[in-house]
Amino acid sequence: MEKILISAKKALKSGKLIIFPTETVYGLGADATNKEAIKSLYSLKKRPINNPLICHFSNLLKIKENFEFNSLDLKLAKKFWPGPLTLILKKKQSSKIQSILSNNTNFVGCRIPKNIVTLKLLRSLSFPLAGPSANIANKISATRISDLSKKLVENALVINSNQSKFGLESTVIKTCGEKINILRLGSITEDEILYYFPKNKIIKKNLNKSLSPGNLKKHYSPNKPIRINVKKIKSNEGLLNFGKNNLKSKIFALNLSEKSDLKEAGKNLFHYLNLLDESKCKSIAVVEIPKKGLGKTINDRLKRAAGK
Ligand code: TXA
Ligand code: MG
């Protein structure tokens, strides 16, 4: 095993935090069975203690040791793992996962990430890896090492890797009998779920507002004010563009995807918001992004970034 993974394992075992790559965004990791480590993660990230964390595993068997599955959970797991699906599952009594990471409920978000390095690390661990996105609460998620908050980097061991392949967080799902409840839009689109599960009803019912603070109105925010669905750019605004048009910024402009590819736009979104945040513009203007497929997830993140 690579040196960095040996160090990461050692750090986790002694209750320290790590930053790990995934196909969606970078994660801030702690031993899910270590209460003190989880507390320090919440405090470093400035995350409200009632906002639950996702647990990352290397394979289905390990999840089954800790959680109960109904038949639909199992079908979703087999279709989308490893990959950007988070399933909310009922924890078994015997599980050593700390309840503090799930707001003291028995329902925990679980996923198997699709990243070779992190999978290798997970396979070597005897505990699941609790891991929210590696950003300060309410700030932009990081898809590149260079976008990580300094405070996090100084307080966690960083596993260096490439830019996250998808760039948008996982899709969070809780099944309700034969219904699929999407709690957070993500890298897996509703259309994709419909395609593979045509007989199941898809709902979007927020079960308990305090349980899904990732759905809070203000989230994923840059430091600068942000306007979305713009048709004209003001003189002091930086521009986040999409596709081909005549819009220009006098200060700084980036294009999420010149060829109007929503996948490419999703991959670039958080990185470009970070670059705009660091640029000389006073505020950020974002053009309209099509509200279909991944565009729905992108719009969800932009709306929250704008606090709308
Ligand atoms: O792609 C991802 O999901 C990334 C990578 C690192 O895996 N992680 C991530 O974690 O985005 P986080 O904590 O930033 O977002 C998890 C979302 C939050 O909106 C949280 O409220 C919701 O999932 N969530 C987690 N556990 C939950 C639970 N037990 N019940 C309801 N919602 C839950
Ligand atoms: Mg997050």
GROMACS .gro file of C-alpha atoms and ligand atoms in nm:
model
  342
    1MET     CA    1   0.000   0.000   0.000
    2GLU     CA    2   0.119   0.353  -0.077
    3LYS     CA    3   0.289   0.544   0.203
    4ILE     CA    4   0.017   0.807   0.219
    5LEU     CA    5  -0.252   0.542   0.272
    6ILE     CA    6  -0.054   0.385   0.554
    7SER     CA    7  -0.024   0.729   0.715
    8ALA     CA    8  -0.395   0.794   0.661
    9LYS     CA    9  -0.489   0.466   0.825
   10LYS     CA   10  -0.263   0.543   1.118
   11ALA     CA   11  -0.408   0.893   1.155
   12LEU     CA   12  -0.766   0.761   1.153
   13LYS     CA   13  -0.685   0.491   1.407
   14SER     CA   14  -0.550   0.754   1.646
   15GLY     CA   15  -0.866   0.965   1.613
   16LYS     CA   16  -0.729   1.217   1.365
   17LEU     CA   17  -0.898   1.349   1.050
   18ILE     CA   18  -0.810   1.299   0.685
   19ILE     CA   19  -0.913   1.455   0.353
   20PHE     CA   20  -0.988   1.192   0.092
   21PRO     CA   21  -1.076   1.202  -0.280
   22THR     CA   22  -1.403   1.067  -0.418
   23GLU     CA   23  -1.566   1.074  -0.761
   24THR     CA   24  -1.808   1.345  -0.640
   25VAL     CA   25  -1.621   1.590  -0.415
   26TYR     CA   26  -1.341   1.562  -0.159
   27GLY     CA   27  -1.446   1.429   0.182
   28LEU     CA   28  -1.332   1.509   0.537
   29GLY     CA   29  -1.294   1.171   0.704
   30ALA     CA   30  -1.302   1.029   1.056
   31ASP     CA   31  -1.336   0.682   1.211
   32ALA     CA   32  -1.715   0.636   1.227
   33THR     CA   33  -1.679   0.431   1.546
   34ASN     CA   34  -1.477   0.694   1.733
   35LYS     CA   35  -1.700   0.949   1.910
   36GLU     CA   36  -1.423   1.198   1.989
   37ALA     CA   37  -1.298   1.192   1.630
   38ILE     CA   38  -1.649   1.262   1.501
   39LYS     CA   39  -1.691   1.549   1.748
   40SER     CA   40  -1.367   1.705   1.629
   41LEU     CA   41  -1.483   1.669   1.267
   42TYR     CA   42  -1.809   1.856   1.340
   43SER     CA   43  -1.617   2.127   1.518
   44LEU     CA   44  -1.350   2.172   1.250
   45LYS     CA   45  -1.612   2.187   0.974
   46LYS     CA   46  -1.835   2.414   1.188
   47ARG     CA   47  -2.121   2.182   1.108
   48PRO     CA   48  -2.433   2.182   1.325
   49ILE     CA   49  -2.437   1.859   1.524
   50ASN     CA   50  -2.790   1.776   1.400
   51ASN     CA   51  -2.673   1.748   1.037
   52PRO     CA   52  -2.587   1.378   0.990
   53LEU     CA   53  -2.273   1.244   0.821
   54ILE     CA   54  -2.244   0.983   0.546
   55CYS     CA   55  -2.048   0.664   0.613
   56HIS     CA   56  -1.817   0.534   0.339
   57PHE     CA   57  -1.752   0.162   0.290
   58SER     CA   58  -1.544  -0.052   0.055
   59ASN     CA   59  -1.811  -0.312  -0.024
   60LEU     CA   60  -2.170  -0.422   0.020
   61LEU     CA   61  -2.089  -0.700   0.267
   62LYS     CA   62  -1.944  -0.453   0.514
   63ILE     CA   63  -2.256  -0.237   0.487
   64LYS     CA   64  -2.478  -0.541   0.538
   65GLU     CA   65  -2.293  -0.619   0.861
   66ASN     CA   66  -2.410  -0.283   0.997
   67PHE     CA   67  -2.744  -0.215   0.824
   68GLU     CA   68  -3.078  -0.360   0.722
   69PHE     CA   69  -3.173  -0.363   0.354
   70ASN     CA   70  -3.516  -0.402   0.196
   71SER     CA   71  -3.535  -0.547  -0.156
   72LEU     CA   72  -3.543  -0.204  -0.326
   73ASP     CA   73  -3.241  -0.083  -0.125
   74LEU     CA   74  -3.054  -0.387  -0.244
   75LYS     CA   75  -3.146  -0.330  -0.609
   76LEU     CA   76  -3.039   0.036  -0.590
   77ALA     CA   77  -2.715  -0.063  -0.419
   78LYS     CA   78  -2.635  -0.324  -0.682
   79LYS     CA   79  -2.713  -0.082  -0.966
   80PHE     CA   80  -2.527   0.225  -0.844
   81TRP     CA   81  -2.243   0.114  -0.610
   82PRO     CA   82  -1.958   0.188  -0.625
   83GLY     CA   83  -2.080   0.531  -0.728
   84PRO     CA   84  -2.252   0.855  -0.630
   85LEU     CA   85  -2.551   0.709  -0.448
   86THR     CA   86  -2.608   0.760  -0.074
   87LEU     CA   87  -2.870   0.528   0.071
   88ILE     CA   88  -3.025   0.607   0.409
   89LEU     CA   89  -3.037   0.271   0.587
   90LYS     CA   90  -3.150   0.144   0.926
   91LYS     CA   91  -2.859   0.063   1.153
   92LYS     CA   92  -2.848  -0.274   1.330
   93GLN     CA   93  -2.828  -0.285   1.709
   94SER     CA   94  -2.493  -0.458   1.684
   95SER     CA   95  -2.330  -0.181   1.478
   96LYS     CA   96  -2.044   0.011   1.641
   97ILE     CA   97  -2.109   0.323   1.432
   98GLN     CA   98  -2.155   0.616   1.670
   99SER     CA   99  -2.509   0.756   1.688
  100ILE     CA  100  -2.372   1.107   1.723
  101LEU     CA  101  -2.302   1.109   1.347
  102SER     CA  102  -2.670   1.053   1.265
  103ASN     CA  103  -2.830   1.303   1.498
  104ASN     CA  104  -2.887   1.016   1.745
  105THR     CA  105  -3.122   0.833   1.508
  106ASN     CA  106  -3.075   0.482   1.369
  107PHE     CA  107  -3.085   0.599   1.009
  108VAL     CA  108  -2.748   0.654   0.847
  109GLY     CA  109  -2.644   0.759   0.497
  110CYS     CA  110  -2.414   0.498   0.340
  111ARG     CA  111  -2.217   0.484   0.022
  112ILE     CA  112  -1.936   0.306  -0.165
  113PRO     CA  113  -1.737   0.573  -0.349
  114LYS     CA  114  -1.591   0.507  -0.692
  115ASN     CA  115  -1.235   0.620  -0.645
  116ILE     CA  116  -0.949   0.370  -0.661
  117VAL     CA  117  -0.732   0.536  -0.397
  118THR     CA  118  -1.010   0.578  -0.143
  119LEU     CA  119  -1.143   0.227  -0.207
  120LYS     CA  120  -0.797   0.092  -0.134
  121LEU     CA  121  -0.788   0.284   0.193
  122LEU     CA  122  -1.141   0.172   0.287
  123ARG     CA  123  -1.052  -0.192   0.224
  124SER     CA  124  -0.765  -0.163   0.470
  125LEU     CA  125  -0.980  -0.016   0.750
  126SER     CA  126  -1.168  -0.216   1.010
  127PHE     CA  127  -1.425   0.064   1.052
  128PRO     CA  128  -1.638   0.276   0.815
  129LEU     CA  129  -1.518   0.624   0.724
  130ALA     CA  130  -1.755   0.902   0.829
  131GLY     CA  131  -1.720   1.175   0.569
  132PRO     CA  132  -1.904   1.492   0.486
  133SER     CA  133  -1.780   1.709   0.201
  134ALA     CA  134  -1.444   1.869   0.280
  135ASN     CA  135  -1.554   2.229   0.315
  136ILE     CA  136  -1.647   2.462   0.599
  137ALA     CA  137  -2.024   2.439   0.660
  138ASN     CA  138  -2.228   2.643   0.409
  139LYS     CA  139  -1.926   2.708   0.187
  140ILE     CA  140  -1.846   2.564  -0.156
  141SER     CA  141  -1.752   2.195  -0.178
  142ALA     CA  142  -1.401   2.117  -0.300
  143THR     CA  143  -1.334   1.915  -0.615
  144ARG     CA  144  -0.960   1.995  -0.624
  145ILE     CA  145  -0.686   1.998  -0.364
  146SER     CA  146  -0.617   2.363  -0.447
  147ASP     CA  147  -0.976   2.455  -0.354
  148LEU     CA  148  -0.961   2.309  -0.004
  149SER     CA  149  -1.001   2.550   0.286
  150LYS     CA  150  -0.667   2.626   0.453
  151LYS     CA  151  -0.814   2.555   0.792
  152LEU     CA  152  -0.912   2.203   0.690
  153VAL     CA  153  -0.576   2.129   0.526
  154GLU     CA  154  -0.393   2.240   0.840
  155ASN     CA  155  -0.597   2.009   1.058
  156ALA     CA  156  -0.625   1.692   0.852
  157LEU     CA  157  -0.396   1.460   0.663
  158VAL     CA  158  -0.454   1.518   0.292
  159ILE     CA  159  -0.460   1.236   0.037
  160ASN     CA  160  -0.364   1.418  -0.279
  161SER     CA  161  -0.545   1.321  -0.597
  162ASN     CA  162  -0.691   1.452  -0.921
  163GLN     CA  163  -0.997   1.669  -0.975
  164SER     CA  164  -1.316   1.485  -0.877
  165LYS     CA  165  -1.464   1.315  -1.182
  166PHE     CA  166  -1.829   1.418  -1.133
  167GLY     CA  167  -1.791   1.734  -0.926
  168LEU     CA  168  -2.141   1.724  -0.773
  169GLU     CA  169  -2.221   1.538  -0.451
  170SER     CA  170  -2.397   1.202  -0.431
  171THR     CA  171  -2.772   1.163  -0.474
  172VAL     CA  172  -2.924   1.092  -0.131
  173ILE     CA  173  -3.210   0.841  -0.134
  174LYS     CA  174  -3.431   0.680   0.127
  175THR     CA  175  -3.666   0.408   0.012
  176CYS     CA  176  -4.018   0.393   0.148
  177GLY     CA  177  -4.153   0.049   0.057
  178GLU     CA  178  -4.147   0.053  -0.323
  179LYS     CA  179  -4.111   0.432  -0.340
  180ILE     CA  180  -3.779   0.608  -0.399
  181ASN     CA  181  -3.753   0.928  -0.197
  182ILE     CA  182  -3.482   1.163  -0.326
  183LEU     CA  183  -3.363   1.367  -0.028
  184ARG     CA  184  -3.085   1.547  -0.216
  185LEU     CA  185  -3.037   1.580  -0.590
  186GLY     CA  186  -2.687   1.476  -0.694
  187SER     CA  187  -2.462   1.320  -0.952
  188ILE     CA  188  -2.716   1.048  -1.032
  189THR     CA  189  -3.009   1.216  -1.205
  190GLU     CA  190  -3.377   1.150  -1.159
  191ASP     CA  191  -3.393   1.041  -1.526
  192GLU     CA  192  -3.126   0.778  -1.463
  193ILE     CA  193  -3.315   0.642  -1.164
  194LEU     CA  194  -3.638   0.638  -1.367
  195TYR     CA  195  -3.462   0.457  -1.649
  196TYR     CA  196  -3.338   0.172  -1.429
  197PHE     CA  197  -3.640   0.168  -1.194
  198PRO     CA  198  -3.938   0.245  -1.422
  199LYS     CA  199  -4.189   0.070  -1.195
  200ASN     CA  200  -4.099   0.257  -0.877
  201LYS     CA  201  -4.257   0.588  -0.786
  202ILE     CA  202  -4.008   0.870  -0.728
  203ILE     CA  203  -4.095   1.119  -0.459
  204LYS     CA  204  -3.910   1.417  -0.315
  205LYS     CA  205  -4.043   1.444   0.033
  206ASN     CA  206  -3.825   1.613   0.290
  207LEU     CA  207  -3.883   1.378   0.582
  208ASN     CA  208  -3.761   1.604   0.852
  209LYS     CA  209  -3.613   1.942   0.779
  210SER     CA  210  -3.366   1.920   1.063
  211LEU     CA  211  -3.245   1.586   0.925
  212SER     CA  212  -3.143   1.715   0.585
  213PRO     CA  213  -2.970   2.044   0.640
  214GLY     CA  214  -2.789   1.987   0.309
  215ASN     CA  215  -3.122   2.105   0.182
  216LEU     CA  216  -3.112   2.428   0.378
  217LYS     CA  217  -3.179   2.735   0.169
  218LYS     CA  218  -2.836   2.886   0.224
  219HIS     CA  219  -2.566   2.634   0.140
  220TYR     CA  220  -2.275   2.586  -0.098
  221SER     CA  221  -2.213   2.962  -0.083
  222PRO     CA  222  -1.924   3.160  -0.218
  223ASN     CA  223  -1.814   3.460  -0.012
  224LYS     CA  224  -1.931   3.704  -0.278
  225PRO     CA  225  -2.293   3.780  -0.363
  226ILE     CA  226  -2.423   3.569  -0.646
  227ARG     CA  227  -2.705   3.630  -0.897
  228ILE     CA  228  -2.844   3.343  -1.102
  229ASN     CA  229  -3.039   3.315  -1.430
  230VAL     CA  230  -2.890   3.647  -1.545
  231LYS     CA  231  -2.940   3.788  -1.893
  232LYS     CA  232  -2.722   4.099  -1.850
  233ILE     CA  233  -2.388   4.140  -1.671
  234LYS     CA  234  -2.328   4.441  -1.446
  235SER     CA  235  -1.998   4.628  -1.466
  236ASN     CA  236  -1.848   4.492  -1.143
  237GLU     CA  237  -1.964   4.134  -1.189
  238GLY     CA  238  -1.765   3.825  -1.278
  239LEU     CA  239  -1.943   3.588  -1.516
  240LEU     CA  240  -2.008   3.217  -1.491
  241ASN     CA  241  -2.123   3.130  -1.839
  242PHE     CA  242  -2.262   2.821  -2.011
  243GLY     CA  243  -2.279   2.744  -2.382
  244LYS     CA  244  -2.231   2.994  -2.661
  245ASN     CA  245  -2.369   3.349  -2.628
  246ASN     CA  246  -2.258   3.712  -2.644
  247LEU     CA  247  -2.235   3.778  -2.271
  248LYS     CA  248  -1.912   3.927  -2.141
  249SER     CA  249  -1.766   4.041  -1.810
  250LYS     CA  250  -1.531   4.339  -1.789
  251ILE     CA  251  -1.350   4.167  -1.504
  252PHE     CA  252  -1.339   3.787  -1.523
  253ALA     CA  253  -1.537   3.517  -1.700
  254LEU     CA  254  -1.541   3.138  -1.704
  255ASN     CA  255  -1.754   2.901  -1.909
  256LEU     CA  256  -1.885   2.585  -1.740
  257SER     CA  257  -1.914   2.418  -2.080
  258GLU     CA  258  -1.881   2.593  -2.413
  259LYS     CA  259  -2.040   2.294  -2.583
  260SER     CA  260  -2.336   2.304  -2.344
  261ASP     CA  261  -2.248   1.968  -2.191
  262LEU     CA  262  -2.413   1.943  -1.848
  263LYS     CA  263  -2.172   1.673  -1.731
  264GLU     CA  264  -1.876   1.896  -1.804
  265ALA     CA  265  -2.057   2.185  -1.634
  266GLY     CA  266  -2.119   1.974  -1.323
  267LYS     CA  267  -1.755   1.879  -1.303
  268ASN     CA  268  -1.645   2.244  -1.330
  269LEU     CA  269  -1.911   2.408  -1.113
  270PHE     CA  270  -1.751   2.421  -0.766
  271HIS     CA  271  -1.400   2.483  -0.898
  272TYR     CA  272  -1.516   2.774  -1.112
  273LEU     CA  273  -1.720   2.924  -0.828
  274ASN     CA  274  -1.402   2.910  -0.621
  275LEU     CA  275  -1.198   3.081  -0.895
  276LEU     CA  276  -1.461   3.353  -0.930
  277ASP     CA  277  -1.466   3.396  -0.554
  278GLU     CA  278  -1.090   3.455  -0.559
  279SER     CA  279  -1.099   3.684  -0.863
  280LYS     CA  280  -1.122   4.063  -0.857
  281CYS     CA  281  -1.496   4.077  -0.927
  282LYS     CA  282  -1.725   4.220  -0.658
  283SER     CA  283  -2.005   3.975  -0.723
  284ILE     CA  284  -2.084   3.676  -0.942
  285ALA     CA  285  -2.342   3.650  -1.221
  286VAL     CA  286  -2.445   3.307  -1.345
  287VAL     CA  287  -2.636   3.256  -1.670
  288GLU     CA  288  -2.936   3.029  -1.694
  289ILE     CA  289  -2.848   2.657  -1.692
  290PRO     CA  290  -3.102   2.418  -1.854
  291LYS     CA  291  -3.323   2.261  -1.589
  292LYS     CA  292  -3.300   1.906  -1.718
  293GLY     CA  293  -3.085   1.605  -1.625
  294LEU     CA  294  -2.777   1.709  -1.430
  295GLY     CA  295  -2.885   2.068  -1.489
  296LYS     CA  296  -3.142   2.014  -1.212
  297THR     CA  297  -2.866   1.933  -0.965
  298ILE     CA  298  -2.655   2.226  -1.086
  299ASN     CA  299  -2.953   2.459  -1.046
  300ASP     CA  300  -3.020   2.321  -0.699
  301ARG     CA  301  -2.663   2.406  -0.591
  302LEU     CA  302  -2.673   2.748  -0.757
  303LYS     CA  303  -3.005   2.838  -0.596
  304ARG     CA  304  -2.867   2.755  -0.253
  305ALA     CA  305  -2.542   2.939  -0.328
  306ALA     CA  306  -2.752   3.245  -0.406
  307GLY     CA  307  -2.955   3.185  -0.091
  308LYS     CA  308  -3.278   3.168  -0.292
  309TXA     O1  309  -2.083   1.290  -0.255
  309TXA     C1  310  -2.101   1.300  -0.134
  309TXA     O2  311  -2.208   1.261  -0.081
  309TXA     C2  312  -1.989   1.358  -0.048
  309TXA     C3  313  -1.867   1.264  -0.054
  309TXA     C4  314  -1.757   1.311   0.035
  309TXA     O3  315  -1.908   1.134  -0.022
  309TXA     N1  316  -2.036   1.377   0.087
  309TXA     C5  317  -2.125   1.471   0.119
  309TXA     O4  318  -2.156   1.474   0.254
  309TXA     O5  319  -2.174   1.548   0.039
  309TXA     P1  320  -2.231   1.598   0.322
  309TXA     O6  321  -2.230   1.568   0.464
  309TXA     O7  322  -2.170   1.725   0.279
  309TXA     O8  323  -2.378   1.587   0.268
  309TXA     C6  324  -2.460   1.477   0.306
  309TXA     C7  325  -2.605   1.512   0.290
  309TXA     C8  326  -2.647   1.621   0.382
  309TXA     O9  327  -2.742   1.700   0.314
  309TXA     C9  328  -2.712   1.546   0.496
  309TXA    O10  329  -2.806   1.626   0.562
  309TXA    C10  330  -2.774   1.427   0.425
  309TXA    O11  331  -2.682   1.397   0.322
  309TXA     N2  332  -2.781   1.312   0.514
  309TXA    C11  333  -2.677   1.242   0.565
  309TXA     N3  334  -2.720   1.146   0.649
  309TXA    C12  335  -2.854   1.157   0.651
  309TXA    C13  336  -2.958   1.087   0.721
  309TXA     N4  337  -2.930   0.990   0.806
  309TXA     N5  338  -3.085   1.123   0.698
  309TXA    C14  339  -3.114   1.225   0.613
  309TXA     N6  340  -3.022   1.295   0.545
  309TXA    C15  341  -2.895   1.262   0.564
  310MG      MG  342  -2.165   1.915   0.204
   0.00000   0.00000   0.00000
